[in-house]
């Protein structure tokens, strides 16, 4: 078994100690159902041909069609895509969405491609995987370095291949192509609802709670702003180039405004279009993770906290907005320091939840208001956060294990309903 996936399986092994499931269920969940590797030839703007490597993995579909984002990143490997598909399987079950888990990716640095090239690549990827996906089979969505426009191209290409408009094949689309209101902010909004549900249980209040956010993209920038607006003191943010820190707190809307025009993260305070630099320190991503803050929000990539740096982490609570930001070898070190970790399969489930809402709207042909979407999202996130918190208390275990137990029980029902050894031989 590959390294990232075997690390992901460590969490499963631990959760299995708390549930009594037929061996069939355990065996089924250890391996991805299907993994596809494709080569995507793309005509570049200078006339040359480049062939990119792409993947799509469907991990488990016992609870419904599989669902998962598509990542464009230089580090994408089949191993990574399989692990992300594994997490999607457990995430959908943890928040009770009738989907299995999947993931896709292309190995490239998208910043090196023109927009024309990105469109040809996105359409070429769909040409290559069209028989592997479908609105009742497997439904992609955005992930790192992919966005609504790319999802729009992908839906369009699938519709051309099938000769019928098929909005339900991809979620995270532009609104004009059947996207859902609230999808772009859903991951952060879901994480925000989870944090707000937990905070009173920790005896805390937003005012006086300091936060550091690693990653300032779709998920990270929005969660930073939601927390800022709710009165939290967001003292540090970062992107792939590094981070900024200010003890008194950063003005997140100003930083987002200036990032849009300059592409970089700057510690600014803006009034209208005039932005002034405020007092701050420039920090590395490694330093951001080790800040003495109440809440740390990793919202970039996986394996940011490992046994190598876990003993230097000072945050009291970690909310995993990224997928897999903590490697399993860091778990016991963080636990021994009393750091509570709120796991990715719960905290970032808002994205897939509103993707599900988008798919439902595509199928019924009726579209909901932003208020309706956020109301439904809040209901689901609050309910499942409460349940996972209660499971952790009941089993006297950590929240990640509780979330896996919660998901495993639902996955177990789906697999068991089709018959296991115990049913056939009783
Ligand atoms: P994005 O592409 O919008 O943003 C990624 C951000 O991370 C960028 O600001 C980038 O500069 C930064 N980054 C990249 N490498 C970094 C590094 N080494 N150190 C620090 N920052 C770095 O991606 P996103 O959609 O915000 O996804 C971020 C994480 O959230 C991923 O783990 C993704 O799987 C997870 N997630 C996203 C969604 C979603 O709906 N977008 C849903 C669930 C989970």
Tab-separated table of C-alpha atoms in Angstrom, residues 254 257 270-275:
chain	number	residue	atom	x	y	z
A	254	UNK	CA	-7.887	44.658	3.521
A	257	UNK	CA	-8.483	43.296	-1.258
A	270	UNK	CA	-7.149	49.798	3.483
A	271	UNK	CA	-9.597	52.650	3.427
A	272	UNK	CA	-11.333	52.584	0.066
A	273	UNK	CA	-8.652	51.882	-2.506
A	274	UNK	CA	-5.824	53.338	-0.417
A	275	UNK	CA	-3.897	50.673	1.470
